[in-house]
Coordinates of C-alpha atoms in Angstrom, one line a residue:
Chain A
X1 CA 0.0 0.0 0.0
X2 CA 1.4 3.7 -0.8
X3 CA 1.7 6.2 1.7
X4 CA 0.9 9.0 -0.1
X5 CA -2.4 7.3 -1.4
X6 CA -4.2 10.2 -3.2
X7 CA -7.5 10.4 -1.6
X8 CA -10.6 9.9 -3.8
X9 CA -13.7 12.6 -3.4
X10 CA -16.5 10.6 -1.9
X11 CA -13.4 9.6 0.3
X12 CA -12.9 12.9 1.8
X13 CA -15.8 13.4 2.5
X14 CA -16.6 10.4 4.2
X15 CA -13.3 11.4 6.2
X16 CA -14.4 14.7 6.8
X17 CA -17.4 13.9 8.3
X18 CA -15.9 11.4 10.8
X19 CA -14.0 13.9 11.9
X20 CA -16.3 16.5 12.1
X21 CA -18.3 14.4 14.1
X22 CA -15.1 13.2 16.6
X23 CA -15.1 17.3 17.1
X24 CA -19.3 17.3 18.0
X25 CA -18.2 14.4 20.3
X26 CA -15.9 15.9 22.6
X27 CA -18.1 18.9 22.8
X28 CA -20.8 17.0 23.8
X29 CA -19.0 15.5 26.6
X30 CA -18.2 18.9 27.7
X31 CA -21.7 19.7 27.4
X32 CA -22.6 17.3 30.2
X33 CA -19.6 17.5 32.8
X34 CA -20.2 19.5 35.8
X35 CA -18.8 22.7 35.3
X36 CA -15.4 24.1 36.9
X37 CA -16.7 27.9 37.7
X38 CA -15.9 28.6 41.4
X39 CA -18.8 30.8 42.6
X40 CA -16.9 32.4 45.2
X41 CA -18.0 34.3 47.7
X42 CA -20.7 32.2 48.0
X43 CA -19.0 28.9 48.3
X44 CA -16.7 29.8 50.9
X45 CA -17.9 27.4 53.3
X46 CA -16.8 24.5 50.7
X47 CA -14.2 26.1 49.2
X48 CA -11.2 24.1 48.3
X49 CA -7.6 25.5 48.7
X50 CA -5.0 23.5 47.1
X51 CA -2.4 22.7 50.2
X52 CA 0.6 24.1 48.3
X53 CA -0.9 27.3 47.7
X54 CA 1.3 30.0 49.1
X55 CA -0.9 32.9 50.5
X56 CA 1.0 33.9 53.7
X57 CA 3.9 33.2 55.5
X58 CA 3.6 31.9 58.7
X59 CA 5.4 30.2 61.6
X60 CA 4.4 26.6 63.2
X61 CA 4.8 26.2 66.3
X62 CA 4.7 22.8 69.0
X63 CA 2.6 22.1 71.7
X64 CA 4.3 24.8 74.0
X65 CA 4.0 27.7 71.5
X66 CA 7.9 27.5 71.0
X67 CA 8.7 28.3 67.2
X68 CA 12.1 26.4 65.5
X69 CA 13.6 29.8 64.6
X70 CA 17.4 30.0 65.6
X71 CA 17.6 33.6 64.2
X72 CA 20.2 32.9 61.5
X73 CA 19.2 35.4 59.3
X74 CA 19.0 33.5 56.0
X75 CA 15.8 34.4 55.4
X76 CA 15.9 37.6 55.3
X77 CA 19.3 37.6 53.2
X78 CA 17.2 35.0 50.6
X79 CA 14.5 37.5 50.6
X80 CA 14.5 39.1 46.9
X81 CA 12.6 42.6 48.0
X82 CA 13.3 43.3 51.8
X83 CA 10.2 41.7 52.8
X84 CA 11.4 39.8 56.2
X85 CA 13.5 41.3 58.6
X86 CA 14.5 40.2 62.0
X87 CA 15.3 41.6 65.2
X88 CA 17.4 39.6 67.3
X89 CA 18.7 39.8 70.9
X90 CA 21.5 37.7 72.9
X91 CA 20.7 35.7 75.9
X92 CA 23.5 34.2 78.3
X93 CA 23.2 30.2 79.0
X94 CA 22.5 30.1 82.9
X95 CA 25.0 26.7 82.7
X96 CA 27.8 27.3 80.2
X97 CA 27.6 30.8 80.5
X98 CA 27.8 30.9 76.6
X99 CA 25.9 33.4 75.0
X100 CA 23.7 32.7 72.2
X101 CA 21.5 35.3 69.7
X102 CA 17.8 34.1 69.7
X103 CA 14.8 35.9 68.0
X104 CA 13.2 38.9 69.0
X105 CA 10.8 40.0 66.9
X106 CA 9.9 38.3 63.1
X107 CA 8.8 41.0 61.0
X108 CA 6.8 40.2 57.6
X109 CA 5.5 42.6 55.2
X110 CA 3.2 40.6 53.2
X111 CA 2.3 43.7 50.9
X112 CA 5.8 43.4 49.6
X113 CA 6.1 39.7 48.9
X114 CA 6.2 37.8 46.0
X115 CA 4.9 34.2 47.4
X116 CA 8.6 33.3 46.0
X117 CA 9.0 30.5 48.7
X118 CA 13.1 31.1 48.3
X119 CA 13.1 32.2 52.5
X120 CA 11.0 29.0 53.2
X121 CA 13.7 27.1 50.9
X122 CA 17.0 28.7 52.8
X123 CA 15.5 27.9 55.9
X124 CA 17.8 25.1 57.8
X125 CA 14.9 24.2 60.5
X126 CA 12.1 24.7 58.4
X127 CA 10.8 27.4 60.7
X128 CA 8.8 29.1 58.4
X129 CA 6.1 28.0 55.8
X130 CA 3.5 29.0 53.4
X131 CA -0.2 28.4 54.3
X132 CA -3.5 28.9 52.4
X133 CA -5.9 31.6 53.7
X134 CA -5.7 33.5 50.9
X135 CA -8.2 36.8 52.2
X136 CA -5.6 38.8 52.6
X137 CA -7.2 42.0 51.9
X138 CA -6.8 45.0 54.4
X139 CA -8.2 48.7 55.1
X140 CA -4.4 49.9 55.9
X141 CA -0.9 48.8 54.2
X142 CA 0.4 49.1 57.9
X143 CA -2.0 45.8 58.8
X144 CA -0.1 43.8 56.3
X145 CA 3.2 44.3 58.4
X146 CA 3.1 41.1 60.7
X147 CA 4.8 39.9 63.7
X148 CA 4.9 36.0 62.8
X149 CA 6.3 35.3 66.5
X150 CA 5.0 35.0 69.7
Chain B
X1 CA -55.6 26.0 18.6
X2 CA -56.6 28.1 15.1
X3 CA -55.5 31.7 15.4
X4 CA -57.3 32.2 12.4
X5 CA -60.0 32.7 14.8
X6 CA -58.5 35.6 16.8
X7 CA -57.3 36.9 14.0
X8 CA -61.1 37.0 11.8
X9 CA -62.7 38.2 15.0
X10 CA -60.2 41.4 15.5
X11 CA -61.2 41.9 11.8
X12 CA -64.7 41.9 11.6
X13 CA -64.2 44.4 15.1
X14 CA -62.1 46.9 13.0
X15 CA -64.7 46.3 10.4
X16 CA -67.2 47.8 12.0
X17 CA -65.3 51.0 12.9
X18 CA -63.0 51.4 10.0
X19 CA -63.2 51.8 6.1
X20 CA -61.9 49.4 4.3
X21 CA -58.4 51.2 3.7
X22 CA -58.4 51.5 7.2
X23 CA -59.1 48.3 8.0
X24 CA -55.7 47.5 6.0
X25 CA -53.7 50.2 7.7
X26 CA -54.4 49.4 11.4
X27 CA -53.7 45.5 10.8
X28 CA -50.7 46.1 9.1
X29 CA -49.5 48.8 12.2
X30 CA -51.2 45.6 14.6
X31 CA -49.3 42.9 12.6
X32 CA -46.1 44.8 12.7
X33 CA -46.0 45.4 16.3
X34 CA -46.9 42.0 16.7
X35 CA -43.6 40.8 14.6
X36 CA -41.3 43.6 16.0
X37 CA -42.6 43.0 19.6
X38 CA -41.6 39.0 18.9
X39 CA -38.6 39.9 17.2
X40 CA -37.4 41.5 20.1
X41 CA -38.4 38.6 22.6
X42 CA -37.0 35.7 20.6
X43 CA -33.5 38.1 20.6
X44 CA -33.3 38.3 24.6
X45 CA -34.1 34.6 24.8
X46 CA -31.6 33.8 21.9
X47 CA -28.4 36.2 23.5
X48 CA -29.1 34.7 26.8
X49 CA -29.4 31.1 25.3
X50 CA -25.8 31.4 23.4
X51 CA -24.2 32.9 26.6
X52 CA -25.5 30.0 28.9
X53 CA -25.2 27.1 25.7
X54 CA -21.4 28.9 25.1
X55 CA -20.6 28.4 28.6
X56 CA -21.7 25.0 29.0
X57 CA -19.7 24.0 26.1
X58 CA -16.5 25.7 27.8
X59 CA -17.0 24.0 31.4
X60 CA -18.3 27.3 32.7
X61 CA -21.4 28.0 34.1
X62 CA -22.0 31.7 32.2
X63 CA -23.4 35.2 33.4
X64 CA -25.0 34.2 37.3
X65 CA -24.6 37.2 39.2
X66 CA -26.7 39.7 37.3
X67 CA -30.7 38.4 38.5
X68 CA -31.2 34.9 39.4
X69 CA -28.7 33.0 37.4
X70 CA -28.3 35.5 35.3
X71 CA -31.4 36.4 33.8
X72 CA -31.3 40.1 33.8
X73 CA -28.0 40.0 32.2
X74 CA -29.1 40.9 28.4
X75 CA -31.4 43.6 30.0
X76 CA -28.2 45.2 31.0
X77 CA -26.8 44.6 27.9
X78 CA -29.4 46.0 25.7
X79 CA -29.4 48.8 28.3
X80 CA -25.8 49.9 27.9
X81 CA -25.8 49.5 24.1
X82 CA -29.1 52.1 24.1
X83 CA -27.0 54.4 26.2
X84 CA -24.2 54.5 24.1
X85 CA -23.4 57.1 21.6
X86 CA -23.5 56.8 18.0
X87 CA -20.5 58.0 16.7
X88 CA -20.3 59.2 13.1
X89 CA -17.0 59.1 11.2
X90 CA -14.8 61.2 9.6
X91 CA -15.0 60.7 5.8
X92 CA -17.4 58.0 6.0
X93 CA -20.3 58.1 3.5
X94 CA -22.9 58.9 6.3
X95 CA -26.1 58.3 4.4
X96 CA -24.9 54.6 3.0
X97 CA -23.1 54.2 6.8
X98 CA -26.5 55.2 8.7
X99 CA -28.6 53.4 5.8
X100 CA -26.7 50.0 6.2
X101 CA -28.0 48.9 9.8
X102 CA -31.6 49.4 9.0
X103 CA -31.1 47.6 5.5
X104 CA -30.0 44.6 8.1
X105 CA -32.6 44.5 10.5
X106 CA -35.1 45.0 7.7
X107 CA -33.8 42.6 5.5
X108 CA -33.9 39.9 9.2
X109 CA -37.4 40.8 10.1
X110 CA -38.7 40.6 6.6
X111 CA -37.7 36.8 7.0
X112 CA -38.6 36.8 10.2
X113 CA -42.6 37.2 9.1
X114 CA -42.5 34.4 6.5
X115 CA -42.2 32.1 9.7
X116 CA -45.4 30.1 10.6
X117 CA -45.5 29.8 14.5
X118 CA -49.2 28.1 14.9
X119 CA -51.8 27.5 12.5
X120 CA -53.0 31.2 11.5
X121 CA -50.4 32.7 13.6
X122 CA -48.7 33.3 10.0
X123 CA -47.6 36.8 9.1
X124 CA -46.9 36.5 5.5
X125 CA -48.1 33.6 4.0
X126 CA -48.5 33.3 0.0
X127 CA -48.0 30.9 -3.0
X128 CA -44.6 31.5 -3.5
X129 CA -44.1 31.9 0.1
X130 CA -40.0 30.2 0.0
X131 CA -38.8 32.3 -2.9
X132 CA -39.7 35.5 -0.9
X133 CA -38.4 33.6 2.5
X134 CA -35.1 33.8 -0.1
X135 CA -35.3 36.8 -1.7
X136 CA -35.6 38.7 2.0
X137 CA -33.1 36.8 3.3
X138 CA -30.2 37.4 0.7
X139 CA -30.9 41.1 0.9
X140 CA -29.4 41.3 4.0
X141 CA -26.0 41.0 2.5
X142 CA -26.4 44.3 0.9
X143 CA -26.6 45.9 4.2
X144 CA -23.4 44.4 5.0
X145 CA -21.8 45.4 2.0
X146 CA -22.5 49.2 2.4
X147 CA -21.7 49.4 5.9
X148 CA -18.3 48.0 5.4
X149 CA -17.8 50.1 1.8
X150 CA -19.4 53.8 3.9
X151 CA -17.1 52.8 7.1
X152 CA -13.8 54.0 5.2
X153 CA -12.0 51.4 7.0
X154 CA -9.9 48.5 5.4
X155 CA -11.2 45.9 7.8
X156 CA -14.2 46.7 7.3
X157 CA -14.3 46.4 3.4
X158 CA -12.0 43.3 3.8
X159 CA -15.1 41.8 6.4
X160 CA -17.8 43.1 3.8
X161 CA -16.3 41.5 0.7
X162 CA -15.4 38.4 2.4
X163 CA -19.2 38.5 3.9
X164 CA -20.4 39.1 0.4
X165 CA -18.4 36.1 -0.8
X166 CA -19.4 34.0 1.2
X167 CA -23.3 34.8 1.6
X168 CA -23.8 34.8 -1.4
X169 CA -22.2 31.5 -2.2
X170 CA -24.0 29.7 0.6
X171 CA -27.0 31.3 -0.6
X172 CA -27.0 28.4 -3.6
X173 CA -26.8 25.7 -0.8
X174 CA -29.4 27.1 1.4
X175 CA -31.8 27.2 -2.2
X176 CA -30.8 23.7 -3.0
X177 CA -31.7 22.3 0.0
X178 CA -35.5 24.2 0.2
X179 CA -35.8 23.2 -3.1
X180 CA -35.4 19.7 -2.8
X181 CA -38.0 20.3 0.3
X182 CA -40.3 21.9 -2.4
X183 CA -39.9 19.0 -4.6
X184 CA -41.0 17.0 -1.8
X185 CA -44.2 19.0 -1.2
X186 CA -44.9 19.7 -4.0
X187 CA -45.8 23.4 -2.6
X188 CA -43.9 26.7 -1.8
X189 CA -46.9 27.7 0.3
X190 CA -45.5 27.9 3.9
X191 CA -48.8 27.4 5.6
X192 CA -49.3 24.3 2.7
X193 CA -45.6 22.7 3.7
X194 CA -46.6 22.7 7.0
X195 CA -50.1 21.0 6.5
X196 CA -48.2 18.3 4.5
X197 CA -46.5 17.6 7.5
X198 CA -49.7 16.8 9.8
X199 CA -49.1 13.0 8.9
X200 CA -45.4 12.9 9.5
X201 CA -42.8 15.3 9.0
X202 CA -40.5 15.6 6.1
X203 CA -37.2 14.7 7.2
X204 CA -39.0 11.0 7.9
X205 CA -41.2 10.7 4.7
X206 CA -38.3 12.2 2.5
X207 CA -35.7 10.1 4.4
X208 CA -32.4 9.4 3.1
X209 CA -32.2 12.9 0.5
X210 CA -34.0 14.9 3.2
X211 CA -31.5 14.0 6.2
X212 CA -28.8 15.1 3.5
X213 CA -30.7 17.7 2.9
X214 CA -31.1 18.7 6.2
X215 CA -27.2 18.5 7.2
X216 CA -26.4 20.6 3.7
X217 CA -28.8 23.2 5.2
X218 CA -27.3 23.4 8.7
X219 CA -23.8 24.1 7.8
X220 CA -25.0 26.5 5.0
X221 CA -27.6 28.2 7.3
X222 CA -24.1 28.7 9.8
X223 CA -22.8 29.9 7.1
X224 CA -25.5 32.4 6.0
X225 CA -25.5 33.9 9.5
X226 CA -21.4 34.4 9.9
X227 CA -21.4 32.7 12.8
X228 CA -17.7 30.4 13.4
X229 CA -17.1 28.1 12.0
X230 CA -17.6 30.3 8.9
X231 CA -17.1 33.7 11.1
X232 CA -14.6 35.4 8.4
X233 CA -16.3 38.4 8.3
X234 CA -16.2 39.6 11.4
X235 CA -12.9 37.2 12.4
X236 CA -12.1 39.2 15.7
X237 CA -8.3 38.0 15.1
X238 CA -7.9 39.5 11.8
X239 CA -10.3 42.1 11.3
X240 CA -11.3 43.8 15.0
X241 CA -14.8 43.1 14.0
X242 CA -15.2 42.8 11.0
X243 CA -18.0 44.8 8.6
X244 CA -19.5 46.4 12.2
X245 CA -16.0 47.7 13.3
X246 CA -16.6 51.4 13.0
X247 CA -20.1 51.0 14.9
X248 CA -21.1 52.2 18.0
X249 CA -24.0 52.2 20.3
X250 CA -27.4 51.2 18.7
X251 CA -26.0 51.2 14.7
X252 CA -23.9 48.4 16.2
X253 CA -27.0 46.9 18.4
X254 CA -29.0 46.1 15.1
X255 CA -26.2 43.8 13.3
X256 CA -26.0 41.8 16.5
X257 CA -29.3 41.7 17.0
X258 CA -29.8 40.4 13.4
X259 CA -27.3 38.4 13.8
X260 CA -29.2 36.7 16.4
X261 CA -32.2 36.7 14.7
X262 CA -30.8 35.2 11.4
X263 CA -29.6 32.5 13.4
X264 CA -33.4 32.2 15.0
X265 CA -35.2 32.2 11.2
X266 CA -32.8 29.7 10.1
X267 CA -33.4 27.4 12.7
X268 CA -37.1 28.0 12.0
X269 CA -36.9 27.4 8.7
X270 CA -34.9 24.4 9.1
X271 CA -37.6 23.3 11.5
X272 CA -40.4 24.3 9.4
X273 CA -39.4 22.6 6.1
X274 CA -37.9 19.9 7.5
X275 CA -39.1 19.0 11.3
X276 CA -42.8 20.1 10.1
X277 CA -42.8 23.6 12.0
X278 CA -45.8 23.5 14.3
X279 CA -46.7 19.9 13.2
X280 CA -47.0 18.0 16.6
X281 CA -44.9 14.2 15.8
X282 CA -47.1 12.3 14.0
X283 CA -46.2 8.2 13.6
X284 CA -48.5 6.2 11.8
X285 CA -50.3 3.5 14.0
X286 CA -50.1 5.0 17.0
X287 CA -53.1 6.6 17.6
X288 CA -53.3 7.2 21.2
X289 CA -49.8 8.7 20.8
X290 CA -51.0 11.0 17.9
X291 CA -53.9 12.4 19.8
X292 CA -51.7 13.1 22.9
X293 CA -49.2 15.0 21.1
X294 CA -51.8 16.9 18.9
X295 CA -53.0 18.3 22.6
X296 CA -49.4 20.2 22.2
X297 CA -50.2 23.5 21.3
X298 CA -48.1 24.4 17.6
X299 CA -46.8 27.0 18.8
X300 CA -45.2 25.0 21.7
X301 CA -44.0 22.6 19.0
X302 CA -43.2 25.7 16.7
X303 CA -40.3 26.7 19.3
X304 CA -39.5 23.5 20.4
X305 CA -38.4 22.2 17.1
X306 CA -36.4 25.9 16.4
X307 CA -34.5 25.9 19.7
X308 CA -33.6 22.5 19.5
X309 CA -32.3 23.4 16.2
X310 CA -30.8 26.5 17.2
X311 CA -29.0 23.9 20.0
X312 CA -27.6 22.1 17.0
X313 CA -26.1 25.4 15.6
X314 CA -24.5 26.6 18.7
X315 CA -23.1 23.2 19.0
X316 CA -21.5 23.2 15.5
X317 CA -20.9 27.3 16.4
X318 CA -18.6 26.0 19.6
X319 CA -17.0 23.3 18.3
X320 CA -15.4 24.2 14.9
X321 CA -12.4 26.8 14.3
X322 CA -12.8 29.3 11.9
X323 CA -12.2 28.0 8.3
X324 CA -10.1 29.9 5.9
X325 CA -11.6 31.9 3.0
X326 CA -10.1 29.8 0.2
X327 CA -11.7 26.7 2.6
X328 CA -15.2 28.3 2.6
X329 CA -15.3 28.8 -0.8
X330 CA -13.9 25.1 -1.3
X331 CA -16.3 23.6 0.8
X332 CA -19.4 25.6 -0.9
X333 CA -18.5 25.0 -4.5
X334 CA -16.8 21.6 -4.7
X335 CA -18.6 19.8 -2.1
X336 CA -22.1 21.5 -0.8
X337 CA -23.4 22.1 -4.4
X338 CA -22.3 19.2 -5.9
X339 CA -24.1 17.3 -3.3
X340 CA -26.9 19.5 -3.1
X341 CA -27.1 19.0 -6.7
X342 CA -27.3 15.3 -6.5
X343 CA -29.2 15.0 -3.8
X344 CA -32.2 17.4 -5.3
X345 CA -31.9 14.8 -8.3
X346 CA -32.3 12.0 -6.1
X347 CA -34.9 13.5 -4.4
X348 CA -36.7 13.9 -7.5
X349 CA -36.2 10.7 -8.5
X350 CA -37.6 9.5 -5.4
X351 CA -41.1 11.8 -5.5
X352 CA -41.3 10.7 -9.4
X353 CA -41.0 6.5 -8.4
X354 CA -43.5 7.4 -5.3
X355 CA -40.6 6.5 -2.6
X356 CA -41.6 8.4 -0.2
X357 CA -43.8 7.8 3.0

């Protein structure tokens, strides 16, 4: 059989309208599936957030409320646009009488942040992480300026 | 129900009051309030339909938030259009450029009155009822043409010539096809055609040429009414809009609104010559069935049969892409008339040899 078989008319347009009607298939199908539109205000009580969506940067904490932070700074060097910075103070070891910088205050500005995830990624104790609430929106540009410590 | 009986009865009542002159005038001004009024309705329902039909073939659920689900959202269309200005332009031939919307429209609801929608609900009904159906029809194409010569604007000429092209070529189809449904009937009567369909309806007793006919008359009725597949005119891609580019407000209302409406009296006409307008279903030897259906109102069957072809259309309309001009003429002239040709002879063989139902 050749490759390049030159079609005949009534060939065509058998062709044609198999494929034509492959297309009306599909569309059909569409036709029936329940549809993707989020109506959303008014589905906020089953609204579904994907898990890795990145909305607003936040710190988990254990049972005790004690955060994983060890005040490195590398978070706020990773941070593209000067969106995290960190106040630290030095406390003295009781025992060894070492002293040791911990965290003071965590400052996020979340009107400056690009949801780039690169502090989150330069974190060594995972301190920090993305979560989902995404209703961000504020009266004032100084609410957006969190404290993501205790 | 026989509307010829509302109809006689608001007669003889202006009769009584009236010369006969007047008599003419007022049910002509009655008849054409009637149509426009109708014309208007069947446009809301149609806009709304495509925007819900549209979105349904996309995986959306279309306009909701304007009335419960989105039933006041052509009223704020239609509002905003009426509030718009009409803007004239600059070295545009402003008589043919004003002219060519109402040449549209007209051309639209001319057709729109050669529709039967009950028995005696018939505006225009006479013995060579189809030939004007075509004759109104195909002047619409004019309109087009002037507004996109009197725009002054290349895309617009581009769109018009392209519409002219291609109307005008499809026009051949869309003849074919009603006259191998005249052939069948023997008639070009519109209120007749119909009539002929009370004991089945034509796309069963002309089977196998009438189904071919049918199909021929779909995808050249999609094409008479620019609508995608064979949207060249108007391509947004290529040509902004097309022949309506340089319209505004209202001017620009009309060609979508007879847009719509084309799309409407094709489907009707499709359903009159072919799915027996506001025949109820007939099948022979089921009695019991028969009766039931003929407790359907026509006019109930009348819009049935035209949204459900209309349905058809938007599902061709959202499926396809947009074909290119050499394409649409390709598909017209070597394939569409050929067949249409064929098919009318077979038809005729078939009417001739009595093998029909």
């Amino acid at each position: 059989m050749k490759r390049n078989r030159k079609k005949t008319y009534v060939g065509t347009v058998f062709q044609a309208i198999h494929s034509l009607l492959t297309g009306l298939k599909v569309t059909m199908k569409e036709f029936f599936t329940p549809k993707v539109t989020e109506q959303y205000p008014e589905n906020r009580s089953t609204l579904q957030i994907s898990e890795r969506h990145r909305a607003q940067l936040y710190m988990p904490t254990d049972e005790e409320g004690n955060n994983r932070c060890i005040a490195c700074g590398l978070c706020q060097s990773a941070c593209p646009n000067g969106t995290i910075s960190i106040t630290t103070t030095t406390v003295t070891d009781s025992e060894t009488g070492k002293s040791r910088k911990v965290l003071a205050e965590y400052h996020y500005d979340l009107g400056s942040c690009t949801f780039c995830q690169l502090c989150v990624n330069a974190c060594p104790k995972e301190a920090i992480k993305f979560n989902n609430k995404f209703e961000n929106a504020v009266f004032d540009r100084s609410n957006l300026i969190l404290k993501l410590n205790k | 129900m026989d509307f010829t009986t509302i109809t006689t009865a608001i007669n003889s009542l202006l009769c009584r009051y009236l010369p006969e002159q007047g008599v003419v005038l007022a049910e002509s001004i009655l008849a054409a309030i009637c149509l426009i009024l109708a014309y208007v309705l069947f446009a809301i329902v149609m806009i709304f339909m495509e925007r819900k039909v549209c979105a349904a073939f996309q995986c959306r659920l279309g306009p909701m938030r304007v009335g419960y689900w989105g039933l006041l959202q052509v009223f704020a269309d239609v509002f905003k259009m009426l509030i718009k200005e009409i803007i004239s332009i600059k070295r545009s031939d402003h008589v043919l450029y004003s002219l060519a919307p109402y040449i549209v429209i007209m051309s639209s609801v001319l057709t729109f009155s050669c529709l039967p929608f009950a028995r005696g609900l018939h505006a225009l009904d006479f013995n060579i009822g189809v030939f004007f159906l075509m004759a109104a029809s195909s002047f619409g194409v004019l309109g087009i043409l002037l507004a996109g010569w009197s725009s002054n604007n290349k895309f617009s000429m581009i769109g018009a010539m392209r519409s002219g092209g291609q109307m005008i070529s499809y026009e051949l189809s869309v003849g074919l096809c009603m006259l191998t449904m005249v052939v069948l009937s023997g008639t070009m009567q519109i209120s007749a055609i119909v009539e002929s369909q009370l004991d089945g309806w034509f796309i069963f007793k002309g089977h196998i040429p009438a189904c071919i006919a049918f199909v021929i008359y779909l995808i050249a009725g999609n094409a008479e009414t620019n609508r995608a597949p064979f949207d060249l005119p108007e391509a947004e891609s290529e040509l902004t809009a097309g022949y309506h580019t340089e319209y505004s407000g209202m001017h620009f209302g009309f060609f979508y609104v007879a847009e719509f409406m084309n799309v409407f009296i094709v489907a009707g006409i499709a359903s009159t010559l072919f799915l027996g307008g506001w025949a109820p279903l007939y099948i022979p030897g089921f009695d019991a069935f028969n009766t039931a259906m003929g407790y359907i109102p026509g006019i109930v069957w009348m819009l049935g049969k035209t949204f459900f072809v209309i349905w058809l259309l938007m599902w061709i309309r959202w499926t396809f892409p947009r074909l290119r001009i050499d394409q649409v003429l390709v598909l017209e002239w070597q394939y569409l008339v050929p067949i249409g040709l064929v098919n009318l002879l077979i038809m005729t063989i078939c009417v001739v040899m009595g093998w029909t139902f």
